[in-house]
GROMACS .gro file of C-alpha atoms in nm:
model
  477
    1MET     CA    1   6.480  -6.665  -2.370
    2ASP     CA    2   6.232  -6.508  -2.127
    3LEU     CA    3   5.863  -6.501  -2.214
    4ILE     CA    4   5.707  -6.159  -2.166
    5SER     CA    5   5.331  -6.161  -2.090
    6PRO     CA    6   5.088  -5.892  -1.970
    7PHE     CA    7   4.957  -6.136  -1.709
    8SER     CA    8   5.144  -6.230  -1.393
    9PHE     CA    9   5.164  -6.610  -1.366
   10PRO     CA   10   5.249  -6.785  -1.041
   11THR     CA   11   5.603  -6.902  -1.021
   12GLN     CA   12   5.575  -7.188  -0.776
   13GLN     CA   13   5.386  -7.509  -0.817
   14GLU     CA   14   5.193  -7.467  -0.493
   15ASP     CA   15   5.055  -7.131  -0.608
   16PHE     CA   16   4.847  -7.292  -0.879
   17ASN     CA   17   4.632  -7.481  -0.629
   18PHE     CA   18   4.563  -7.758  -0.875
   19PRO     CA   19   4.338  -8.040  -0.761
   20PRO     CA   20   4.508  -8.359  -0.670
   21ASN     CA   21   4.628  -8.578  -0.960
   22SER     CA   22   4.587  -8.291  -1.208
   23ASN     CA   23   4.816  -8.061  -1.402
   24PHE     CA   24   4.792  -7.742  -1.602
   25PHE     CA   25   4.662  -7.918  -1.911
   26THR     CA   26   4.393  -8.118  -1.732
   27PHE     CA   27   4.271  -7.787  -1.582
   28PHE     CA   28   4.211  -7.646  -1.926
   29GLN     CA   29   4.041  -7.966  -2.036
   30GLU     CA   30   3.784  -7.927  -1.761
   31LEU     CA   31   3.675  -7.589  -1.895
   32ASP     CA   32   3.356  -7.585  -2.095
   33PHE     CA   33   3.438  -7.429  -2.433
   34PRO     CA   34   3.155  -7.375  -2.677
   35THR     CA   35   3.176  -7.627  -2.963
   36SER     CA   36   2.967  -7.707  -3.263
   37SER     CA   37   2.803  -7.989  -3.068
   38ASN     CA   38   2.666  -7.748  -2.810
   39PRO     CA   39   2.301  -7.647  -2.856
   40SER     CA   40   2.244  -7.324  -3.044
   41LEU     CA   41   2.237  -7.020  -2.825
   42PRO     CA   42   1.991  -6.732  -2.861
   43LYS     CA   43   2.089  -6.468  -3.108
   44LYS     CA   44   2.127  -6.203  -2.838
   45GLN     CA   45   2.357  -6.435  -2.635
   46LYS     CA   46   2.579  -6.497  -2.935
   47ILE     CA   47   2.619  -6.131  -3.006
   48GLN     CA   48   2.709  -6.063  -2.646
   49ASP     CA   49   2.968  -6.343  -2.646
   50PHE     CA   50   3.171  -6.150  -2.901
   51ASP     CA   51   3.197  -5.859  -2.660
   52HIS     CA   52   3.405  -6.066  -2.414
   53ASN     CA   53   3.763  -6.187  -2.441
   54PRO     CA   54   3.760  -6.569  -2.395
   55VAL     CA   55   4.128  -6.570  -2.295
   56GLU     CA   56   4.061  -6.314  -2.022
   57ASN     CA   57   3.766  -6.519  -1.892
   58ILE     CA   58   3.982  -6.831  -1.879
   59LEU     CA   59   4.258  -6.654  -1.690
   60ASN     CA   60   4.012  -6.498  -1.446
   61LYS     CA   61   3.868  -6.838  -1.369
   62PHE     CA   62   4.214  -6.986  -1.344
   63LEU     CA   63   4.335  -6.718  -1.104
   64GLY     CA   64   4.021  -6.735  -0.889
   65LEU     CA   65   3.888  -6.387  -0.975
   66GLU     CA   66   3.546  -6.505  -1.091
   67LYS     CA   67   3.432  -6.597  -0.741
   68ASN     CA   68   3.541  -6.260  -0.607
   69GLN     CA   69   3.345  -6.084  -0.883
   70GLU     CA   70   3.031  -6.286  -0.804
   71LYS     CA   71   3.073  -6.201  -0.437
   72THR     CA   72   3.105  -5.829  -0.520
   73ASP     CA   73   2.794  -5.842  -0.740
   74THR     CA   74   2.602  -6.009  -0.459
   75GLN     CA   75   2.707  -5.739  -0.211
   76VAL     CA   76   2.603  -5.460  -0.449
   77LEU     CA   77   2.268  -5.626  -0.511
   78ASN     CA   78   2.208  -5.666  -0.139
   79LEU     CA   79   2.286  -5.297  -0.090
   80CYS     CA   80   2.035  -5.200  -0.359
   81CYS     CA   81   1.768  -5.421  -0.203
   82GLU     CA   82   1.801  -5.271   0.143
   83PRO     CA   83   1.496  -5.063   0.250
   84ILE     CA   84   1.535  -4.685   0.236
   85GLU     CA   85   1.411  -4.488   0.534
   86PHE     CA   86   1.399  -4.111   0.560
   87GLY     CA   87   1.476  -4.009   0.915
   88LYS     CA   88   1.685  -3.777   1.119
   89ASN     CA   89   1.938  -4.046   1.219
   90SER     CA   90   1.946  -4.237   0.888
   91PRO     CA   91   2.028  -3.998   0.605
   92VAL     CA   92   2.020  -4.138   0.252
   93LEU     CA   93   2.267  -4.029  -0.013
   94MET     CA   94   2.060  -4.015  -0.330
   95ASN     CA   95   2.366  -3.984  -0.554
   96ASP     CA   96   2.505  -4.320  -0.428
   97THR     CA   97   2.168  -4.489  -0.480
   98VAL     CA   98   2.143  -4.362  -0.837
   99ALA     CA   99   2.501  -4.473  -0.907
  100MET     CA  100   2.431  -4.825  -0.777
  101ALA     CA  101   2.113  -4.851  -0.983
  102SER     CA  102   2.299  -4.736  -1.294
  103LYS     CA  103   2.576  -4.992  -1.233
  104LYS     CA  104   2.315  -5.263  -1.191
  105ARG     CA  105   2.150  -5.177  -1.525
  106SER     CA  106   2.487  -5.177  -1.704
  107ARG     CA  107   2.563  -5.527  -1.574
  108GLU     CA  108   2.226  -5.651  -1.690
  109LYS     CA  109   2.283  -5.510  -2.038
  110SER     CA  110   2.630  -5.669  -2.065
  111GLY     CA  111   2.490  -6.015  -1.987
  112GLU     CA  112   2.667  -6.061  -1.657
  113LEU     CA  113   2.516  -6.309  -1.414
  114ILE     CA  114   2.363  -6.154  -1.099
  115SER     CA  115   2.276  -6.383  -0.814
  116ILE     CA  116   1.983  -6.289  -0.594
  117PRO     CA  117   2.008  -6.409  -0.234
  118GLN     CA  118   1.722  -6.625  -0.112
  119ASP     CA  119   1.680  -6.440   0.217
  120SER     CA  120   1.634  -6.092   0.058
  121GLN     CA  121   1.326  -5.909   0.190
  122PRO     CA  122   1.090  -5.685  -0.013
  123LEU     CA  123   1.126  -5.306   0.003
  124GLN     CA  124   0.949  -5.142   0.294
  125GLN     CA  125   0.714  -4.844   0.253
  126ARG     CA  126   0.898  -4.514   0.276
  127ARG     CA  127   0.813  -4.284   0.563
  128LEU     CA  128   0.754  -3.908   0.533
  129TRP     CA  129   1.003  -3.689   0.713
  130VAL     CA  130   0.859  -3.374   0.875
  131LYS     CA  131   1.051  -3.129   1.088
  132ASN     CA  132   0.904  -3.074   1.432
  133ARG     CA  133   0.823  -2.707   1.499
  134SER     CA  134   0.677  -2.553   1.810
  135ASN     CA  135   0.350  -2.362   1.784
  136ALA     CA  136   0.325  -2.290   2.156
  137TRP     CA  137   0.286  -1.916   2.097
  138TRP     CA  138  -0.016  -1.959   1.872
  139GLU     CA  139  -0.170  -2.221   2.102
  140GLN     CA  140  -0.140  -1.971   2.383
  141CYS     CA  141  -0.302  -1.693   2.176
  142ASN     CA  142  -0.580  -1.927   2.066
  143SER     CA  143  -0.657  -2.024   2.424
  144PRO     CA  144  -0.982  -1.884   2.573
  145ASP     CA  145  -0.784  -1.766   2.874
  146PHE     CA  146  -0.553  -1.547   2.666
  147PRO     CA  147  -0.596  -1.178   2.768
  148GLU     CA  148  -0.802  -0.962   2.534
  149GLU     CA  149  -0.553  -0.675   2.538
  150GLU     CA  150  -0.263  -0.900   2.444
  151PHE     CA  151  -0.464  -1.051   2.160
  152LYS     CA  152  -0.558  -0.707   2.030
  153LYS     CA  153  -0.198  -0.593   2.052
  154ALA     CA  154  -0.085  -0.887   1.841
  155PHE     CA  155  -0.364  -0.893   1.580
  156ARG     CA  156  -0.490  -0.529   1.590
  157MET     CA  157  -0.845  -0.644   1.663
  158SER     CA  158  -1.052  -0.807   1.934
  159LYS     CA  159  -1.126  -1.176   1.955
  160ALA     CA  160  -1.487  -1.116   1.851
  161THR     CA  161  -1.382  -0.938   1.530
  162PHE     CA  162  -1.130  -1.212   1.459
  163ASP     CA  163  -1.402  -1.476   1.499
  164ILE     CA  164  -1.628  -1.290   1.254
  165ILE     CA  165  -1.353  -1.285   0.990
  166CYS     CA  166  -1.288  -1.657   1.040
  167CYS     CA  167  -1.657  -1.736   0.997
  168GLU     CA  168  -1.676  -1.530   0.678
  169LEU     CA  169  -1.374  -1.707   0.527
  170GLU     CA  170  -1.430  -2.058   0.659
  171SER     CA  171  -1.597  -2.193   0.343
  172VAL     CA  172  -1.317  -2.058   0.123
  173VAL     CA  173  -0.994  -2.131   0.312
  174THR     CA  174  -1.087  -2.467   0.468
  175LYS     CA  175  -0.869  -2.758   0.352
  176LYS     CA  176  -0.923  -3.132   0.391
  177ASP     CA  177  -0.700  -3.373   0.580
  178THR     CA  178  -0.480  -3.605   0.374
  179MET     CA  179  -0.316  -3.941   0.437
  180LEU     CA  180   0.017  -3.768   0.503
  181ARG     CA  181  -0.082  -3.493   0.743
  182LEU     CA  182  -0.369  -3.301   0.901
  183ALA     CA  183  -0.490  -2.978   0.742
  184ILE     CA  184  -0.405  -2.648   0.908
  185PRO     CA  185  -0.714  -2.516   1.094
  186VAL     CA  186  -0.900  -2.212   0.961
  187ARG     CA  187  -0.823  -1.997   1.264
  188GLN     CA  188  -0.453  -2.063   1.233
  189ARG     CA  189  -0.459  -1.985   0.860
  190VAL     CA  190  -0.633  -1.653   0.917
  191ALA     CA  191  -0.408  -1.574   1.214
  192VAL     CA  192  -0.092  -1.624   1.007
  193CYS     CA  193  -0.215  -1.374   0.748
  194ILE     CA  194  -0.341  -1.110   0.991
  195TRP     CA  195  -0.033  -1.125   1.215
  196ARG     CA  196   0.194  -1.092   0.913
  197LEU     CA  197  -0.001  -0.787   0.786
  198ALA     CA  198  -0.023  -0.631   1.131
  199THR     CA  199   0.341  -0.661   1.228
  200GLY     CA  200   0.516  -0.668   0.892
  201ALA     CA  201   0.750  -0.928   1.042
  202PRO     CA  202   0.966  -1.139   0.808
  203LEU     CA  203   0.843  -1.482   0.711
  204ARG     CA  204   1.104  -1.659   0.922
  205GLU     CA  205   0.957  -1.492   1.232
  206VAL     CA  206   0.604  -1.592   1.126
  207SER     CA  207   0.732  -1.948   1.086
  208LYS     CA  208   0.868  -1.953   1.442
  209ARG     CA  209   0.551  -1.809   1.593
  210PHE     CA  210   0.306  -2.050   1.432
  211GLY     CA  211   0.522  -2.362   1.397
  212LEU     CA  212   0.493  -2.378   1.018
  213GLY     CA  213   0.739  -2.377   0.731
  214ILE     CA  214   0.846  -2.050   0.572
  215SER     CA  215   0.704  -2.142   0.232
  216THR     CA  216   0.381  -2.256   0.398
  217CYS     CA  217   0.344  -1.920   0.574
  218HIS     CA  218   0.402  -1.731   0.249
  219LYS     CA  219   0.142  -1.945   0.075
  220LEU     CA  220  -0.111  -1.895   0.355
  221VAL     CA  221  -0.073  -1.516   0.348
  222LEU     CA  222  -0.147  -1.500  -0.025
  223GLU     CA  223  -0.435  -1.750  -0.001
  224VAL     CA  224  -0.609  -1.568   0.284
  225CYS     CA  225  -0.551  -1.224   0.127
  226THR     CA  226  -0.700  -1.352  -0.199
  227ALA     CA  227  -1.001  -1.485  -0.010
  228ILE     CA  228  -1.047  -1.157   0.178
  229LYS     CA  229  -1.029  -0.951  -0.141
  230GLY     CA  230  -1.250  -1.189  -0.339
  231VAL     CA  231  -1.515  -1.261  -0.076
  232LEU     CA  232  -1.525  -0.968   0.166
  233MET     CA  233  -1.437  -0.666  -0.050
  234ALA     CA  234  -1.772  -0.657  -0.227
  235LYS     CA  235  -1.942  -0.674   0.113
  236PHE     CA  236  -1.738  -0.426   0.316
  237VAL     CA  237  -1.610  -0.180   0.051
  238GLN     CA  238  -1.919  -0.040  -0.121
  239TRP     CA  239  -2.015   0.287  -0.279
  240PRO     CA  240  -2.314   0.411  -0.075
  241ASN     CA  241  -2.664   0.397  -0.215
  242ASP     CA  242  -2.892   0.701  -0.232
  243GLU     CA  243  -3.023   0.660   0.121
  244LYS     CA  244  -2.678   0.615   0.268
  245MET     CA  245  -2.540   0.901   0.061
  246THR     CA  246  -2.798   1.138   0.207
  247GLU     CA  247  -2.676   1.053   0.556
  248LEU     CA  248  -2.313   1.105   0.456
  249LYS     CA  249  -2.389   1.447   0.309
  250GLN     CA  250  -2.549   1.556   0.633
  251GLU     CA  251  -2.252   1.436   0.839
  252PHE     CA  252  -1.999   1.613   0.615
  253GLU     CA  253  -2.206   1.933   0.623
  254SER     CA  254  -2.202   1.926   1.002
  255ILE     CA  255  -1.821   1.908   0.988
  256SER     CA  256  -1.750   2.188   0.740
  257GLY     CA  257  -2.073   2.357   0.640
  258ILE     CA  258  -2.022   2.260   0.274
  259GLN     CA  259  -2.330   2.096   0.127
  260ASN     CA  260  -2.356   1.787  -0.095
  261VAL     CA  261  -2.019   1.641   0.006
  262GLY     CA  262  -2.025   1.263  -0.032
  263GLY     CA  263  -1.664   1.169   0.037
  264SER     CA  264  -1.308   1.273   0.107
  265MET     CA  265  -1.040   1.150  -0.131
  266CYS     CA  266  -0.667   1.102  -0.081
  267THR     CA  267  -0.376   0.911  -0.236
  268THR     CA  268  -0.089   0.748  -0.048
  269HIS     CA  269   0.222   0.553  -0.150
  270VAL     CA  270   0.338   0.211  -0.031
  271PRO     CA  271   0.715   0.147  -0.061
  272ILE     CA  272   0.831  -0.158  -0.255
  273ILE     CA  273   1.159  -0.326  -0.352
  274ALA     CA  274   1.294  -0.206  -0.686
  275PRO     CA  275   1.121  -0.419  -0.951
  276LYS     CA  276   1.315  -0.600  -1.221
  277ASP     CA  277   1.103  -0.454  -1.501
  278SER     CA  278   0.982  -0.095  -1.552
  279VAL     CA  279   1.199   0.043  -1.274
  280THR     CA  280   1.149   0.403  -1.391
  281ALA     CA  281   0.770   0.372  -1.371
  282TYR     CA  282   0.780   0.288  -1.000
  283PHE     CA  283   1.046   0.543  -0.904
  284ASN     CA  284   0.901   0.787  -0.649
  285LYS     CA  285   1.080   1.115  -0.709
  286ARG     CA  286   0.903   1.308  -0.432
  287HIS     CA  287   0.985   1.061  -0.155
  288THR     CA  288   1.339   1.017  -0.285
  289GLU     CA  289   1.408   1.391  -0.267
  290ARG     CA  290   1.252   1.429   0.077
  291ASN     CA  291   1.415   1.123   0.237
  292GLN     CA  292   1.745   1.145   0.046
  293LYS     CA  293   1.709   0.775  -0.032
  294THR     CA  294   1.598   0.601  -0.349
  295CYS     CA  295   1.235   0.500  -0.317
  296TYR     CA  296   1.003   0.289  -0.532
  297SER     CA  297   0.633   0.266  -0.457
  298VAL     CA  298   0.281   0.182  -0.565
  299THR     CA  299  -0.026   0.396  -0.497
  300ILE     CA  300  -0.350   0.354  -0.307
  301GLN     CA  301  -0.626   0.603  -0.389
  302GLY     CA  302  -0.927   0.593  -0.162
  303VAL     CA  303  -1.252   0.774  -0.088
  304VAL     CA  304  -1.376   0.761   0.273
  305ASP     CA  305  -1.691   0.855   0.460
  306PRO     CA  306  -1.696   1.076   0.774
  307LYS     CA  307  -1.600   0.774   0.989
  308GLY     CA  308  -1.291   0.695   0.782
  309ILE     CA  309  -1.441   0.387   0.613
  310PHE     CA  310  -1.335   0.330   0.253
  311THR     CA  311  -1.617   0.353   0.000
  312ASP     CA  312  -1.392   0.328  -0.306
  313VAL     CA  313  -1.027   0.224  -0.360
  314CYS     CA  314  -0.792   0.218  -0.657
  315ILE     CA  315  -0.481   0.009  -0.591
  316GLY     CA  316  -0.152  -0.073  -0.753
  317TRP     CA  317  -0.061   0.202  -1.000
  318PRO     CA  318   0.312   0.290  -1.023
  319GLY     CA  319   0.452   0.547  -0.781
  320SER     CA  320   0.580   0.780  -1.054
  321MET     CA  321   0.221   0.872  -1.146
  322THR     CA  322   0.070   1.189  -1.002
  323ASP     CA  323  -0.261   1.199  -0.817
  324ASP     CA  324  -0.457   1.322  -1.120
  325GLN     CA  325  -0.306   1.048  -1.339
  326VAL     CA  326  -0.409   0.779  -1.090
  327LEU     CA  327  -0.755   0.934  -1.074
  328GLU     CA  328  -0.802   0.901  -1.450
  329LYS     CA  329  -0.723   0.528  -1.426
  330SER     CA  330  -0.972   0.462  -1.148
  331ALA     CA  331  -1.319   0.310  -1.166
  332LEU     CA  332  -1.448   0.616  -0.978
  333PHE     CA  333  -1.348   0.838  -1.272
  334GLU     CA  334  -1.532   0.610  -1.515
  335ARG     CA  335  -1.839   0.613  -1.291
  336ALA     CA  336  -1.835   0.994  -1.293
  337ASN     CA  337  -1.804   1.005  -1.673
  338ARG     CA  338  -2.120   0.793  -1.697
  339GLY     CA  339  -2.305   1.058  -1.497
  340LEU     CA  340  -2.345   0.854  -1.178
  341LEU     CA  341  -2.194   1.121  -0.951
  342ASN     CA  342  -2.420   1.414  -1.026
  343ASP     CA  343  -2.519   1.655  -0.745
  344LEU     CA  344  -2.224   1.530  -0.544
  345TRP     CA  345  -1.889   1.666  -0.432
  346VAL     CA  346  -1.582   1.460  -0.352
  347ILE     CA  347  -1.326   1.669  -0.164
  348GLY     CA  348  -0.971   1.624  -0.289
  349SER     CA  349  -0.631   1.776  -0.214
  350SER     CA  350  -0.447   2.024  -0.433
  351GLY     CA  351  -0.299   1.730  -0.627
  352PHE     CA  352  -0.638   1.666  -0.791
  353PRO     CA  353  -0.797   1.878  -1.065
  354LEU     CA  354  -1.114   2.082  -1.020
  355LEU     CA  355  -1.396   1.891  -1.189
  356ASP     CA  356  -1.774   1.896  -1.183
  357TRP     CA  357  -1.769   1.641  -0.902
  358ILE     CA  358  -1.428   1.706  -0.737
  359LEU     CA  359  -1.384   2.010  -0.513
  360VAL     CA  360  -1.026   2.116  -0.440
  361PRO     CA  361  -0.879   2.410  -0.245
  362PHE     CA  362  -0.752   2.733  -0.401
  363SER     CA  363  -0.386   2.687  -0.491
  364HIS     CA  364  -0.282   3.018  -0.649
  365GLN     CA  365  -0.094   3.289  -0.459
  366ASN     CA  366  -0.237   3.602  -0.293
  367LEU     CA  367  -0.556   3.440  -0.169
  368THR     CA  368  -0.842   3.648  -0.030
  369TRP     CA  369  -0.994   3.600   0.313
  370THR     CA  370  -1.285   3.416   0.156
  371GLN     CA  371  -1.054   3.179  -0.025
  372HIS     CA  372  -0.846   3.120   0.288
  373ALA     CA  373  -1.166   3.038   0.481
  374PHE     CA  374  -1.276   2.798   0.210
  375ASN     CA  375  -0.938   2.619   0.212
  376GLU     CA  376  -0.963   2.582   0.585
  377LYS     CA  377  -1.298   2.403   0.561
  378VAL     CA  378  -1.173   2.183   0.279
  379GLU     CA  379  -0.874   2.092   0.495
  380GLU     CA  380  -1.109   1.975   0.771
  381ILE     CA  381  -1.272   1.731   0.532
  382GLN     CA  382  -0.937   1.630   0.388
  383ARG     CA  383  -0.818   1.552   0.739
  384VAL     CA  384  -1.080   1.274   0.755
  385ALA     CA  385  -0.919   1.094   0.460
  386LYS     CA  386  -0.562   1.151   0.580
  387ASP     CA  387  -0.648   1.018   0.926
  388ALA     CA  388  -0.807   0.712   0.766
  389PHE     CA  389  -0.490   0.639   0.569
  390MET     CA  390  -0.284   0.697   0.883
  391ARG     CA  391  -0.490   0.436   1.070
  392LEU     CA  392  -0.466   0.202   0.768
  393LYS     CA  393  -0.085   0.211   0.770
  394GLY     CA  394  -0.061   0.224   1.148
  395ARG     CA  395  -0.282  -0.082   1.195
  396TRP     CA  396  -0.116  -0.283   0.914
  397SER     CA  397   0.254  -0.212   0.955
  398CYS     CA  398   0.345  -0.406   0.639
  399LEU     CA  399   0.242  -0.094   0.444
  400GLN     CA  400   0.508   0.122   0.610
  401LYS     CA  401   0.815  -0.061   0.481
  402ARG     CA  402   0.925  -0.243   0.172
  403THR     CA  403   0.743  -0.570   0.157
  404GLU     CA  404   0.871  -0.912   0.045
  405VAL     CA  405   0.557  -0.973  -0.162
  406LYS     CA  406   0.605  -0.990  -0.537
  407LEU     CA  407   0.480  -0.697  -0.740
  408GLN     CA  408   0.210  -0.900  -0.915
  409ASP     CA  409   0.072  -1.018  -0.579
  410LEU     CA  410   0.087  -0.679  -0.408
  411PRO     CA  411  -0.260  -0.549  -0.515
  412VAL     CA  412  -0.419  -0.851  -0.348
  413VAL     CA  413  -0.238  -0.781  -0.021
  414LEU     CA  414  -0.320  -0.407  -0.031
  415GLY     CA  415  -0.684  -0.479  -0.107
  416ALA     CA  416  -0.703  -0.717   0.188
  417CYS     CA  417  -0.558  -0.447   0.416
  418CYS     CA  418  -0.829  -0.201   0.304
  419VAL     CA  419  -1.102  -0.458   0.370
  420LEU     CA  420  -0.966  -0.542   0.714
  421HIS     CA  421  -0.940  -0.168   0.788
  422ASN     CA  422  -1.310  -0.125   0.710
  423ILE     CA  423  -1.407  -0.421   0.927
  424CYS     CA  424  -1.213  -0.282   1.221
  425GLU     CA  425  -1.360   0.067   1.172
  426MET     CA  426  -1.715  -0.068   1.147
  427ARG     CA  427  -1.660  -0.274   1.460
  428GLY     CA  428  -1.526   0.027   1.649
  429GLU     CA  429  -1.175  -0.112   1.697
  430GLU     CA  430  -0.965   0.177   1.824
  431LEU     CA  431  -0.605   0.215   1.716
  432SER     CA  432  -0.350   0.210   1.995
  433PRO     CA  433  -0.182   0.552   2.046
  434GLU     CA  434   0.168   0.410   2.002
  435LEU     CA  435   0.075   0.294   1.650
  436ARG     CA  436  -0.015   0.643   1.529
  437PHE     CA  437   0.233   0.836   1.315
  438ASP     CA  438   0.250   1.137   1.083
  439LEU     CA  439   0.156   1.058   0.725
  440PHE     CA  440   0.362   1.235   0.458
  441ASP     CA  441   0.251   1.224   0.096
  442ASP     CA  442   0.388   1.507  -0.114
  443GLU     CA  443   0.138   1.664  -0.353
  444ILE     CA  444   0.220   1.786  -0.703
  445LEU     CA  445  -0.013   2.033  -0.868
  446PRO     CA  446  -0.160   1.902  -1.191
  447GLU     CA  447  -0.072   2.078  -1.512
  448ASN     CA  448  -0.435   2.169  -1.575
  449ILE     CA  449  -0.589   2.251  -1.239
  450VAL     CA  450  -0.924   2.386  -1.358
  451ARG     CA  451  -1.096   2.154  -1.601
  452SER     CA  452  -1.452   2.278  -1.557
  453MET     CA  453  -1.567   2.641  -1.564
  454SER     CA  454  -1.897   2.550  -1.401
  455ALA     CA  455  -1.706   2.391  -1.113
  456LEU     CA  456  -1.493   2.707  -1.083
  457GLN     CA  457  -1.804   2.924  -1.044
  458ALA     CA  458  -1.960   2.675  -0.800
  459ARG     CA  459  -1.648   2.685  -0.583
  460ASP     CA  460  -1.657   3.066  -0.565
  461GLN     CA  461  -2.023   3.058  -0.463
  462ILE     CA  462  -1.953   2.801  -0.191
  463ALA     CA  463  -1.665   3.013  -0.056
  464HIS     CA  464  -1.881   3.328  -0.035
  465LYS     CA  465  -2.164   3.137   0.126
  466LEU     CA  466  -1.933   2.999   0.394
  467LEU     CA  467  -1.807   3.349   0.478
  468HIS     CA  468  -2.149   3.517   0.483
  469HIS     CA  469  -2.312   3.246   0.692
  470ASN     CA  470  -2.031   3.251   0.951
  471TYR     CA  471  -1.921   2.896   0.869
  472SER     CA  472  -1.565   3.001   0.794
  473GLY     CA  473  -1.308   3.005   1.074
  474THR     CA  474  -1.041   3.263   1.151
  475ASN     CA  475  -0.739   3.036   1.197
  476PHE     CA  476  -0.582   3.181   0.885
  477LEU     CA  477  -0.565   3.535   1.029
   0.00000   0.00000   0.00000
């Protein structure tokens, strides 16, 4: 009768490898079985002993598998103790490391014996891996020998103006060096932001130019724009005081002959990527119909002086709103309601209503010669604001196309562009002719054009005065 067993026993005497003068029974006698005479084991050890099959352990030792298992455990432990280095030529598979550590913990819990080699060395300190990027282009631009014209072409301003901006922002954007790396210099931080706004280039191109990571460039643009809006806007975008307003009125009167004009107002749209929420609110119907392409936008409403410098801005309202709706949301409208704009005219387009402080052209049909002459003079003042917005978008090309900036961060970027525009205008930075373009912003007449009867009478008096004092032109004839 054959004995059937789940274990494969050796069939020849020499396969057992018994010691000399021994047999199968003496081999089992040499094994150390736990008996009642053995000292008491810890409670945890006793519980774990029940989890193992004593017959299987005996057979493993008999067949020589125990030594192989100890050898395997030693190899795994040595692999876990090896130092981990992050480098280009020594990649580390994190999944394998986690698997080995998990296997090691499971062996410890099961009570298996792990032998630690005597010659094992402690773990070495891990090294930081940083990708090498070339910033040769920026180093060349930052060199004192770099041509002024090339610098102005790249950053839309002269080196002197760039230095002034860096000095103004130095206390805000400066970062400290760390143990891992050196901080990015202030000039490079400001340059990343200005070049991105000036060219509208994608972040991957900014990364190549300045030798920085893409996420680092995106972070720098938002940080510098926030600093410009928070620190420089209150200094360079101001409503004029009484003395300054008197000078502005005289300059506007020399342009058109209309008295008490303190500013020219206009609204423009900046295209954006379709937002995830409130898509209808940002849908620009006028631009969509004109360009035959779906357009979403946000608005910038601004008041400028005769030199095209912004004295008031209202940024970020959805593109579906009309000019008069944006006006009612602005701080300028609240200032006028508090009576702070008395004895003052702000010239607006036909998209704004006629108010006690806003003067708009005649928009009905069958105009008289007097009304045509008045509209012509209003258009001259309006041209100041439209040219200012043209230079704003021409100088900062990021405003001409859909930007990658998130909608919640866009007002900060637009505000920084307005501040930088004012700095360049105050410094006399001329816009290159190839950057000029025609600005198109369709105007929709408000439902209630005339909202003040006193303003209606004042407009008629101004129109007659222009005609009788030979201030009106004859281009309409």
